Short mmCIF file of C-alpha atoms and ligand atoms in Angstrom, two decimals:
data_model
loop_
_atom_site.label_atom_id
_atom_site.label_comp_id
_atom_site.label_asym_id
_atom_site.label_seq_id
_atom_site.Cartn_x
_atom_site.Cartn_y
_atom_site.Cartn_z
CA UNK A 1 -4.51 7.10 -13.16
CA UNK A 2 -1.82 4.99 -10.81
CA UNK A 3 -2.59 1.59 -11.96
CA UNK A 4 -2.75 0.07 -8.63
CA UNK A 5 -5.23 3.08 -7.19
CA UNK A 6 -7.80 1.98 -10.14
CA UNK A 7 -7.57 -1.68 -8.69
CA UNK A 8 -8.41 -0.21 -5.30
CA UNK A 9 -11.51 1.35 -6.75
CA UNK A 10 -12.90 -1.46 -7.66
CA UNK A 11 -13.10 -3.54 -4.85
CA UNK A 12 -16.42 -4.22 -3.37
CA UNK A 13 -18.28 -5.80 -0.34
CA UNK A 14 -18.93 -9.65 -1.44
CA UNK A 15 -21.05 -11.86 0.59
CA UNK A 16 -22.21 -14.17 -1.75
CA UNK A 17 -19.32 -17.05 -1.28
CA UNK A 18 -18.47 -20.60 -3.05
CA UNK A 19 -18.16 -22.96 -0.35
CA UNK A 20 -14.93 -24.29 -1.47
CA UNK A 21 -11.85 -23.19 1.04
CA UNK A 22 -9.26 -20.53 0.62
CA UNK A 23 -6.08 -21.61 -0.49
CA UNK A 24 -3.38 -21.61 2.42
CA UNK A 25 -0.91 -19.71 0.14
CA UNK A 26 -3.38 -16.89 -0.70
CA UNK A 27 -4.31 -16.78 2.88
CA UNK A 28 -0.87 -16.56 4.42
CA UNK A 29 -0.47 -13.48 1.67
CA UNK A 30 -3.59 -12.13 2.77
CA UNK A 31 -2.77 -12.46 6.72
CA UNK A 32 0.87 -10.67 5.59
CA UNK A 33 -0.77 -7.72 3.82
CA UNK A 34 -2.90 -7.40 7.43
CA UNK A 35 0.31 -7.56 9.66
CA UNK A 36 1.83 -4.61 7.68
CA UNK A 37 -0.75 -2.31 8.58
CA UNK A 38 -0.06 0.77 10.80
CA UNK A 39 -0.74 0.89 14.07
CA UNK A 40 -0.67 3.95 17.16
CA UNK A 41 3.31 3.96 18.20
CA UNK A 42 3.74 0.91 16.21
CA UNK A 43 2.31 -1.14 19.20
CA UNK A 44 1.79 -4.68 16.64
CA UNK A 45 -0.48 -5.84 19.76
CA UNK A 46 -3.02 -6.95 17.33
CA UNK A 47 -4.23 -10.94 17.17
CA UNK A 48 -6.03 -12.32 13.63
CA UNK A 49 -8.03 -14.99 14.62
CA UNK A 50 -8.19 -17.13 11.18
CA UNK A 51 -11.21 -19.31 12.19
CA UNK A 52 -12.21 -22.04 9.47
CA UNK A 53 -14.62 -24.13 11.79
CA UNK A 54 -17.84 -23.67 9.82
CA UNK A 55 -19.59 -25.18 12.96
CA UNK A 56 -17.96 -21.91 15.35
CA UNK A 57 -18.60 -19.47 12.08
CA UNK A 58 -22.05 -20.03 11.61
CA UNK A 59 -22.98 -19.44 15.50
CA UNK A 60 -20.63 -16.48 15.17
CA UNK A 61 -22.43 -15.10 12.40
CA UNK A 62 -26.01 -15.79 13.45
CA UNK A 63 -25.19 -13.47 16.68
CA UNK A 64 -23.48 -10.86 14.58
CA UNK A 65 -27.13 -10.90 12.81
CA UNK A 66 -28.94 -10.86 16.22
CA UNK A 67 -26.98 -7.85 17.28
CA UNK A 68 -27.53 -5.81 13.97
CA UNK A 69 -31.53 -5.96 14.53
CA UNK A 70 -31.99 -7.06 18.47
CA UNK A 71 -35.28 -8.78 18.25
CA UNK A 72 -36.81 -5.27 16.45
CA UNK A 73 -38.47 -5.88 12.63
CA UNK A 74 -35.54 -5.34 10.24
CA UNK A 75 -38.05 -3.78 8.22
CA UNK A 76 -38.32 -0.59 10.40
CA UNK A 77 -34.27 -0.07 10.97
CA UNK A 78 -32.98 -1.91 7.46
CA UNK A 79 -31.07 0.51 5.34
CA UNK A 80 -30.74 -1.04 1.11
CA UNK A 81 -27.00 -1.60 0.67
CA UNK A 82 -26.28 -4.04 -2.32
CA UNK A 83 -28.77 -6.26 -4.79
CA UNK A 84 -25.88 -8.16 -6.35
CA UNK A 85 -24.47 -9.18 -3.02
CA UNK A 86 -27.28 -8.57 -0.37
CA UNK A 87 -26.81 -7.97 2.94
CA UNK A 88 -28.57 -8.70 6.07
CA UNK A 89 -30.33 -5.72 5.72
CA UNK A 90 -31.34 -6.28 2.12
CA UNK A 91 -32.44 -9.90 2.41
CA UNK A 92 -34.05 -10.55 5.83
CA UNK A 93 -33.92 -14.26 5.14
CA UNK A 94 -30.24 -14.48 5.66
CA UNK A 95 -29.84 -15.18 9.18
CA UNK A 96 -26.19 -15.56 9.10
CA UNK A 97 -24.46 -11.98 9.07
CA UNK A 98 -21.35 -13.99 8.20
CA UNK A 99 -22.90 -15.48 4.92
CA UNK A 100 -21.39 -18.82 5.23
CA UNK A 101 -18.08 -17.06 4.69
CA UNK A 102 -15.52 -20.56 4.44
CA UNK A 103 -13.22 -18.34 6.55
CA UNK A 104 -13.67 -15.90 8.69
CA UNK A 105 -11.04 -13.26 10.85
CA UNK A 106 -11.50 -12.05 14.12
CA UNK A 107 -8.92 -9.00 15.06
CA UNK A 108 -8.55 -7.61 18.20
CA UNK A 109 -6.22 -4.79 18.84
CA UNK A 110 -4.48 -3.32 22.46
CA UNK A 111 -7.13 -1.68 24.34
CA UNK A 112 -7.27 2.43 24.28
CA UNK A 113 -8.30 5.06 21.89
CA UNK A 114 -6.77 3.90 19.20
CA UNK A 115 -7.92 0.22 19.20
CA UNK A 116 -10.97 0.90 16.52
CA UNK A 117 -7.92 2.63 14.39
CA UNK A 118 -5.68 -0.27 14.52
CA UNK A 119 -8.23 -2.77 13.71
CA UNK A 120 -9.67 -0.73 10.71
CA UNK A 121 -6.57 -0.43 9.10
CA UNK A 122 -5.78 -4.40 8.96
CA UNK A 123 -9.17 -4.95 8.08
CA UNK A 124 -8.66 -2.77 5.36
CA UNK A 125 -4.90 -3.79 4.02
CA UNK A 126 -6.40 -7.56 4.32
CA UNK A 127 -9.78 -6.69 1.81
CA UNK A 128 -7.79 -4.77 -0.63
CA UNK A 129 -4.83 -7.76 -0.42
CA UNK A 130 -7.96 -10.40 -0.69
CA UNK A 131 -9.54 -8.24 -4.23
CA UNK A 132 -6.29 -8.18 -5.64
CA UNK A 133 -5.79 -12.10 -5.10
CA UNK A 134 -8.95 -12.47 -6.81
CA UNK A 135 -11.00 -13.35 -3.46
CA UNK A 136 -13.78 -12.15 -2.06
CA UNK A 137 -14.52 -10.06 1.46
CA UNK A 138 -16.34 -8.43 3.87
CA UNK A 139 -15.90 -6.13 6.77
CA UNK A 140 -18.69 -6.66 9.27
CA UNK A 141 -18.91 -4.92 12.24
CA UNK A 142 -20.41 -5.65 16.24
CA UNK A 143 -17.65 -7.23 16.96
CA UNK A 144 -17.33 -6.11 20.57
CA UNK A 145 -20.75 -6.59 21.17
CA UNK A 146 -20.71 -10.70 19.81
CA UNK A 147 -17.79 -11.13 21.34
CA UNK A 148 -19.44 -9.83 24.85
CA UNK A 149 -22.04 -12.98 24.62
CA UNK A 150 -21.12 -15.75 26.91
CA UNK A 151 -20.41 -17.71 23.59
CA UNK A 152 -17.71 -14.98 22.41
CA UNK A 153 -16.62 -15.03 25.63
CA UNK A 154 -15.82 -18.86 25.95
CA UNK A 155 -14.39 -18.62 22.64
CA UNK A 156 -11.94 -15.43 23.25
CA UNK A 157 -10.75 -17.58 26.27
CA UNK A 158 -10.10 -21.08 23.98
CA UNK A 159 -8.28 -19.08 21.24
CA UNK A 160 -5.53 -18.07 24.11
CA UNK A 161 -6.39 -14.18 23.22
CA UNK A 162 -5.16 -11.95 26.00
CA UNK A 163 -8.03 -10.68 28.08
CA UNK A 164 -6.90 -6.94 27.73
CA UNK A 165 -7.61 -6.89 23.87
CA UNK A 166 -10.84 -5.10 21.83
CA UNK A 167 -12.85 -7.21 19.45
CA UNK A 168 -12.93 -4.98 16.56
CA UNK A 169 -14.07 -6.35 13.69
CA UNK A 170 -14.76 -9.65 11.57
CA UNK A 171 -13.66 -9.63 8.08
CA UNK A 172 -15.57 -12.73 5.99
CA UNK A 173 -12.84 -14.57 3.38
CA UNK A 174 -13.50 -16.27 0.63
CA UNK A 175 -14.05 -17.53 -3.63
CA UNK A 176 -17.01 -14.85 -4.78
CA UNK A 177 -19.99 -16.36 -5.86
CA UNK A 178 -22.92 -14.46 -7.84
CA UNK A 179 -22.27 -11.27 -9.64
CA UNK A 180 -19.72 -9.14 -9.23
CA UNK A 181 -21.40 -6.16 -7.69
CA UNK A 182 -21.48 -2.72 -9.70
CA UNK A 183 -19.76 0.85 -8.41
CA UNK A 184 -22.23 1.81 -5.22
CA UNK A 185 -22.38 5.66 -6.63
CA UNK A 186 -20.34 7.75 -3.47
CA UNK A 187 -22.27 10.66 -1.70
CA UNK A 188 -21.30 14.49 -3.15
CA UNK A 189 -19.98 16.96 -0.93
CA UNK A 190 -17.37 14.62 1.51
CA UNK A 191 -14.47 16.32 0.62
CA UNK A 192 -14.13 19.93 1.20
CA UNK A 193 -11.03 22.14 0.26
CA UNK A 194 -10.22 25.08 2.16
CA UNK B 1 -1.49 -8.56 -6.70
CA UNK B 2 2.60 -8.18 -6.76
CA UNK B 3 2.27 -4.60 -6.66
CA UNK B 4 -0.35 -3.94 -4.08
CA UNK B 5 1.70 -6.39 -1.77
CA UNK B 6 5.18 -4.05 -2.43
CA UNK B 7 3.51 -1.16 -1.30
CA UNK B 8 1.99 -2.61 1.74
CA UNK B 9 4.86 -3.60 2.44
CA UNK B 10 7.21 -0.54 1.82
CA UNK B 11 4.70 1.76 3.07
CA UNK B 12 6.13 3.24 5.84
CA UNK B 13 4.95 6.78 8.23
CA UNK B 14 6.55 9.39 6.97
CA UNK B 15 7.46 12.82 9.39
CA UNK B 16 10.11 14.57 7.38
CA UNK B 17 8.69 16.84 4.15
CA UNK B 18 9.79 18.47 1.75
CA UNK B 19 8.02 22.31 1.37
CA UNK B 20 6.89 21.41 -2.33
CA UNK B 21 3.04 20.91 -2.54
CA UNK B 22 1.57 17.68 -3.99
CA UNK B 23 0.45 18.10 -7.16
CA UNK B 24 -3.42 18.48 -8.12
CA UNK B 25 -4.06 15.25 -10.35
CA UNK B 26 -1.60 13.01 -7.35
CA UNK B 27 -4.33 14.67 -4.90
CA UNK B 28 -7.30 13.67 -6.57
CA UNK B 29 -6.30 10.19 -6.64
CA UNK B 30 -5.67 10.05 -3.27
CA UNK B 31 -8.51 10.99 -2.02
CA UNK B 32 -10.87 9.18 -4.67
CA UNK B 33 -9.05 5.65 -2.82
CA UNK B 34 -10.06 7.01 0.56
CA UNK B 35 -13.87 7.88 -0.77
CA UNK B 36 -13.78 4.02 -2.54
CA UNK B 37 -12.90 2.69 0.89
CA UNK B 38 -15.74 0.82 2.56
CA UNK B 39 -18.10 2.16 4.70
CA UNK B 40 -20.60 1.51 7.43
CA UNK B 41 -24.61 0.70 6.45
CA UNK B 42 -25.54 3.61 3.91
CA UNK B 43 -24.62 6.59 4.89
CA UNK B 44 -21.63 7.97 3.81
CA UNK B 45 -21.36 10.12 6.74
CA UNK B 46 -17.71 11.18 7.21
CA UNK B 47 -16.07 14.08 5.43
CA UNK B 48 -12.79 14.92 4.43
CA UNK B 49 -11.00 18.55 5.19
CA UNK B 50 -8.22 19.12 2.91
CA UNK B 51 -6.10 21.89 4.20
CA UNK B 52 -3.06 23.50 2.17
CA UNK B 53 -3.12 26.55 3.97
CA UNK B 54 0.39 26.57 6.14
CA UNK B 55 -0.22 29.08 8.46
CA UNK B 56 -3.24 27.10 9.59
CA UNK B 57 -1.88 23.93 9.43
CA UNK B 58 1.56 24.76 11.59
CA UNK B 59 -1.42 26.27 13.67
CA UNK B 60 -3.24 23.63 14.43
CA UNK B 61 -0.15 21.38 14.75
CA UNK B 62 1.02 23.08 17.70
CA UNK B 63 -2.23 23.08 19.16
CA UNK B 64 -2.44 18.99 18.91
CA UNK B 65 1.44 18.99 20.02
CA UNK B 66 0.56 21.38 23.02
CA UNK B 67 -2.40 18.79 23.82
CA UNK B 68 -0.53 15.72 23.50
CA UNK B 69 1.23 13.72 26.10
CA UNK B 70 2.95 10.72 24.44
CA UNK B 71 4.97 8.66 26.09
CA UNK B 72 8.94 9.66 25.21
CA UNK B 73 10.98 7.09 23.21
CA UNK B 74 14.06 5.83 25.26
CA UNK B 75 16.97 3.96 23.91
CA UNK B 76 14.99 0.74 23.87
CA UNK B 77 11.72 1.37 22.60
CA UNK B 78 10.97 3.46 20.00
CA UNK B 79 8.78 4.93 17.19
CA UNK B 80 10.82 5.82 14.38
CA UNK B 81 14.89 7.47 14.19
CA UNK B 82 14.94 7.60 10.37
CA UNK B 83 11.51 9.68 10.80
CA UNK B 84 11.28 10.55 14.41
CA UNK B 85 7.72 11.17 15.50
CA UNK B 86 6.75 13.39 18.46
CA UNK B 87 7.18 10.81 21.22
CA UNK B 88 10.78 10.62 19.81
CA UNK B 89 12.24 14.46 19.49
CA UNK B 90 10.88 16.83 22.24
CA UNK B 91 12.06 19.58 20.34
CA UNK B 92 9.15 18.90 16.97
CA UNK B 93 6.90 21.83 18.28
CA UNK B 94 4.74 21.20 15.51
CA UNK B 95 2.23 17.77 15.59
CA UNK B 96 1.87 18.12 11.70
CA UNK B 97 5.72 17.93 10.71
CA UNK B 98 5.38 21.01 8.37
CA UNK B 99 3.33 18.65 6.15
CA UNK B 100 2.06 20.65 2.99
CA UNK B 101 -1.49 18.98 3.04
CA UNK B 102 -3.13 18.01 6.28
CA UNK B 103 -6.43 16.31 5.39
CA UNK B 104 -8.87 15.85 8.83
CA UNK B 105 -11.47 13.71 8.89
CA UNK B 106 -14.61 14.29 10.61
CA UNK B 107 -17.74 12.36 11.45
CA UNK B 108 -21.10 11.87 13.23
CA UNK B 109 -20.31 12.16 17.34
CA UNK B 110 -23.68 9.48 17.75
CA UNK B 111 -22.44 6.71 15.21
CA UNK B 112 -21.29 3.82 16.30
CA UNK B 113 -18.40 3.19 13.37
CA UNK B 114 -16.90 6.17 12.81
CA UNK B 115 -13.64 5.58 13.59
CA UNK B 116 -13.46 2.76 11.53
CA UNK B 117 -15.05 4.73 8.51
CA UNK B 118 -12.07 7.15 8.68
CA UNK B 119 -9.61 4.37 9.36
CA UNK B 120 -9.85 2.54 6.25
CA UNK B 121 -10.60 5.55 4.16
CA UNK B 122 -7.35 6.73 5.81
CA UNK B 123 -5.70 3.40 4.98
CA UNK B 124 -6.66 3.47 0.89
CA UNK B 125 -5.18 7.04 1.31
CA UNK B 126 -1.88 5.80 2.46
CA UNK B 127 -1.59 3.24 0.08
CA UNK B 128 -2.27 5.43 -2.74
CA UNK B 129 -0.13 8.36 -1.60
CA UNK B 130 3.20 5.47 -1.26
CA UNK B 131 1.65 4.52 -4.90
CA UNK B 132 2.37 7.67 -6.16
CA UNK B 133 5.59 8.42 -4.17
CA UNK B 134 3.97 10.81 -1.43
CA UNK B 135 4.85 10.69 2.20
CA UNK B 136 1.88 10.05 4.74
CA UNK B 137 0.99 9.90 8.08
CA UNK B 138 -1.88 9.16 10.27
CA UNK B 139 -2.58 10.87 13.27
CA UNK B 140 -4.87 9.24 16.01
CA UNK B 141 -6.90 11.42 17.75
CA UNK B 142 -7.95 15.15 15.70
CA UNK B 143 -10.08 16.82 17.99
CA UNK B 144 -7.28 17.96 20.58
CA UNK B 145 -5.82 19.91 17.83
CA UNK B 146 -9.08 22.22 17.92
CA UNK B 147 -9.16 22.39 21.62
CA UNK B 148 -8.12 25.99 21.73
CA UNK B 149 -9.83 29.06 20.60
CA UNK B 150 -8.39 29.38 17.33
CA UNK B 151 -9.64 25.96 16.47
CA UNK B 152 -12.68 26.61 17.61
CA UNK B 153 -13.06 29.70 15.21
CA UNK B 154 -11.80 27.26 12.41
CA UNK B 155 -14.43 24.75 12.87
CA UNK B 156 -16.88 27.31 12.61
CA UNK B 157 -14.63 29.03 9.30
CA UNK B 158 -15.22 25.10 7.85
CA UNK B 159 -18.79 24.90 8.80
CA UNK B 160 -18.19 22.06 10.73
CA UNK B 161 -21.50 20.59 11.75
CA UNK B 162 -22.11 20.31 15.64
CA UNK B 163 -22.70 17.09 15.93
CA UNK B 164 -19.42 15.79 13.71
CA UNK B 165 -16.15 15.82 15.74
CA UNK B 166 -12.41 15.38 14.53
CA UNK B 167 -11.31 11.81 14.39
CA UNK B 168 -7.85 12.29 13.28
CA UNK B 169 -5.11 13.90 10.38
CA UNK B 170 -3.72 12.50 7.79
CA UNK B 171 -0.66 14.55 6.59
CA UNK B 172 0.88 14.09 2.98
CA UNK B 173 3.61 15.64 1.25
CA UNK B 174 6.75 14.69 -0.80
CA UNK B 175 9.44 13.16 1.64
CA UNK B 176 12.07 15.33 1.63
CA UNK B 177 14.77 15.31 -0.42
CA UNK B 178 17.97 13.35 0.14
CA UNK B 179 16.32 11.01 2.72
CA UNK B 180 16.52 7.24 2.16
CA UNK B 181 13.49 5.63 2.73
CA UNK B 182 12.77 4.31 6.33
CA UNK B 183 13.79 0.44 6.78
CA UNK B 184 11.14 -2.33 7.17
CA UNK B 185 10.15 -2.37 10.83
CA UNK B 186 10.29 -6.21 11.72
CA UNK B 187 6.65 -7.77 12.78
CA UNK B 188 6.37 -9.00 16.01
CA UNK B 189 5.70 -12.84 16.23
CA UNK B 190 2.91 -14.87 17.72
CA UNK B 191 -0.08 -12.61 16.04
CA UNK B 192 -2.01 -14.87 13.62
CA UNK B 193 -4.05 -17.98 15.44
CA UNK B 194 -5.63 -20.33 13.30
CA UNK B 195 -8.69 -22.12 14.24
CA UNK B 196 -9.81 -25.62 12.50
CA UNK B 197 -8.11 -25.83 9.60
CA UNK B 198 -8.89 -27.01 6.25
CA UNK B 199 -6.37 -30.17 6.72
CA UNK B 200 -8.37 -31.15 9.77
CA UNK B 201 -11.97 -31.71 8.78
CA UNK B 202 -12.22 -30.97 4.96
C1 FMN C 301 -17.07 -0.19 9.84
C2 FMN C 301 -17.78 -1.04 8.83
C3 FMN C 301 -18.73 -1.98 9.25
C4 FMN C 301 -19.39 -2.80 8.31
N1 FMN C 301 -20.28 -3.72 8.78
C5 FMN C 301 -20.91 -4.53 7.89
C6 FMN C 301 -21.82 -5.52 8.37
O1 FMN C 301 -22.04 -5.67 9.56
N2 FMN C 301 -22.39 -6.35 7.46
C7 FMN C 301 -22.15 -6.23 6.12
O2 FMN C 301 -22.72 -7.01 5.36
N3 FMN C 301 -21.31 -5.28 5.64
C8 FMN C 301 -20.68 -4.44 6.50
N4 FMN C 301 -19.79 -3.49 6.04
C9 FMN C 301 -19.54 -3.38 4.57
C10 FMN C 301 -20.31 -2.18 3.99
O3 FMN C 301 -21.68 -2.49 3.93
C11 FMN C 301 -19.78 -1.82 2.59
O4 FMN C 301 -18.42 -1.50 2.70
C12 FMN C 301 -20.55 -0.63 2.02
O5 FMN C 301 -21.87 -1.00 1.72
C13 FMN C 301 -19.88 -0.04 0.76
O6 FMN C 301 -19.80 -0.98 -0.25
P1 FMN C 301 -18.41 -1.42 -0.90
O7 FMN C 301 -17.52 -1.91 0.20
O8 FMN C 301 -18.80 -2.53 -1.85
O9 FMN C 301 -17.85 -0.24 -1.61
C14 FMN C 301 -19.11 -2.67 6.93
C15 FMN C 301 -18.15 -1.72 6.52
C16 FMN C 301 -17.48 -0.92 7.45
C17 FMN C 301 -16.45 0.05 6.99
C1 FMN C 302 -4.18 4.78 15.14
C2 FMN C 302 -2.84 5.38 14.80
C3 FMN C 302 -2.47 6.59 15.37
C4 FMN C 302 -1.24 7.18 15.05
N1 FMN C 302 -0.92 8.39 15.59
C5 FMN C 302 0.27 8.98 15.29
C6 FMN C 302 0.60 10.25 15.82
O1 FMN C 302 -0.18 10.86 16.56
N2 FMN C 302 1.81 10.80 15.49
C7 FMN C 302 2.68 10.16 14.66
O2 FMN C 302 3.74 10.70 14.37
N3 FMN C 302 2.39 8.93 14.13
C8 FMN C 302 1.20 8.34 14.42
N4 FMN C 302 0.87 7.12 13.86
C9 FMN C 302 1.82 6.42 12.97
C10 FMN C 302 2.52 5.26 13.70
O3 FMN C 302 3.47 5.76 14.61
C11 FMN C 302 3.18 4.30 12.69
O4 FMN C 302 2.19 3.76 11.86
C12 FMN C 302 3.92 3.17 13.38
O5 FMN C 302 5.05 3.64 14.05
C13 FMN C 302 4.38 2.08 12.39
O6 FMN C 302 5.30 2.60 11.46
P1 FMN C 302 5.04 2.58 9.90
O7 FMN C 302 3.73 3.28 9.66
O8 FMN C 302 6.21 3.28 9.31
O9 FMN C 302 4.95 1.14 9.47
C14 FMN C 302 -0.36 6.52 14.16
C15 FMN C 302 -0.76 5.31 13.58
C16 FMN C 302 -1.98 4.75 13.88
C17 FMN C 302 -2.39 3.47 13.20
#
């Protein structure tokens, strides 16, 4: 197998972080890898908010974890998605859905039907960059929806991004902490060949 | 790390194929990267259609190219001259540039991240095709290429559930022969913004 595909396969959702920060030099790597990504007519009308206020992160985070469960018992919507690096919807006692991530992105992409595309796809090119630097990330999602809080709001405004963009996703940066987490076995039956 | 960063970097869309088919063991690897992509809560919703079958594929192609209305390139602005996409020739009939394997990806209509799902599955895909030395390219939007009888009658041929729509293509093939790879499109400037950095309070 291609050498650099088996890498890929073993990169993982980590949300168990050291709190120590990300190296600038990794991180301007990282932020590259995220810039390259595709996007519809090769608009590049994509921001990456690199936000390493821990003060702004955690009151980011603790809405992102408001928005996954909206006041109803996580017990009755929770789905199990990792022991080794628990979620928010593993461990109901983490009430930061950013995990105390040292750094954390915000992308926003141009507005349209592709905007969810864009965003994905740096997301993605900046986790894979991140695992292969020997850091640790996380996509999180309910972006749009933290972002449409009067905090997010105030916040969108003092970071200077244009008004016309999409919140699409966070992704959570940093030094892994706790065990590396094992292959989550993939469903049967997604690919189909006709 | 070096070599993940190259091919980010000299990935680049690919439109012009050559007829060969991929082979077997590149096309397993492919997609295994696009299943090993990460994915919304714990579902595991979205599924992958690979198609070799040309007659359907230049099919559905033209369907997608009948349905679309891009915006045309002028002298100015641009998608691609070394591999010009639809918005840059009016005369590519076809929305699928003859590709040999036209994978769509389809998921659940009432969840929230499916786009995303089949983004980043689409975006390990890339990366391992350029890996490997196969042209790819992602197509936005998959349902107008079904949005005429005969795609209707394909869905059903698939077993498409009802509730799963078409969220976009992702072509692959060889690049054909005798074409230089397409230069580095420059980045525009002014896209990173960094909040409180390390040097201010740490
Ligand atoms: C669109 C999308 C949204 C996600 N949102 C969250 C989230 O809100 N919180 C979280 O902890 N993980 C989130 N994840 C990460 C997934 O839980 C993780 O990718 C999945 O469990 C598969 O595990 P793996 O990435 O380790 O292979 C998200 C992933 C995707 C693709
Ligand atoms: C969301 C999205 C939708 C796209 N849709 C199309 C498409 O319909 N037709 C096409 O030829 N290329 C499409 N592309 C490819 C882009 O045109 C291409 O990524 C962009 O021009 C940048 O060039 P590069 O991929 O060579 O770096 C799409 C890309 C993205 C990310």
């Amino acid at each position: 197998m291609n050498e650099i595909i088996e890498k890929m396969l073993t990169r993982h959702a980590i949300r168990r972080f050291q709190q120590r920060q990300v190296d600038n030099e990794i991180l301007d790597q990282i932020l590259t890898a995220g810039l390259y990504a595709p996007s519809a007519g090769n608009n590049q009308y994509s921001r990456i908010v690199v936000c390493q206020d821990s003060e702004i992160n955690e009151k980011l985070g603790r809405i992102s974890r408001y928005m996954q469960f909206k006041g109803q018992d996580p017990k009755s919507i929770a789905h199990s998605i990792s022991s080794e690096q628990p979620s928010i919807q593993d461990d109901f006692t983490i009430m930061n859905g950013f995990y105390n991530a040292p750094t954390v992105l915000t992308i926003f992409t141009r507005d349209g039907v592709y905007a969810h595309d864009d965003g994905a796809m740096i997301g993605e090119n900046i986790l894979l960059a991140a695992h292969f630097l020997g850091l640790g990330a996380c996509y999180v999602g309910r972006t749009g929806e933290v972002f449409a809080t009067e905090y997010g709001r105030t916040l969108w405004k003092a970071w200077g991004v244009p008004e016309d963009m999409v919140p699409v996703c966070n992704v959570l940066l940093g030094y892994i902490d706790g065990p590396f987490p094992h292959e989550k076995p993939r469903r049967e039956g997604r690919i189909v060949r006709v | 790390m070096g070599e993940l960063m190259d091919t980010i970097l000299y990935r680049r869309s690919i439109r012009r194929f050559d007829t060969r088919q991929i082979s077997e063991w590149e096309l397993e690897q492919i997609l295994k990267a696009g299943l090993f992509a990460p994915i919304a809560g714990g579902g595991q919703r979205p599924i992958f259609v690979v198609c070799q079958d040309r007659e359907i594929n230049e099919r559905l192609g033209k369907i997608k190219r009948a349905n679309s209305h891009p915006r045309m390139a002028t002298a100015a602005s641009y998608v691609s001259r070394q591999q010009p996409s639809i918005a840059d020739d009016p005369n590519i009939k076809n929305a699928f540039y003859d590709a040999p394997t036209v994978i769509t990806m389809f998921g659940p209509k009432n969840f929230l991240f499916t786009p995303e799902d089949c983004a980043v599955a689409a975006e390990n895909m890339m990366l391992s095709a350029d890996a490997l030395g196969i042209g790819s390219c992602y197509i936005g939007q998959g349902w107008p290429a079904f949005d005429d009888p005969y795609g209707q009658e394909i869905l059903r041929q698939w077993d498409i559930p009802g509730d799963y729509y078409a969220v976009s293509q992702l072509l692959l093939g060889y690049p054909r022969p005798g074409d230089s790879h397409p230069e580095a499109k420059p980045r525009r400037a002014g896209r990173v913004i960094r909040i409180g950095q390390e040097s201010k309070g740490r």
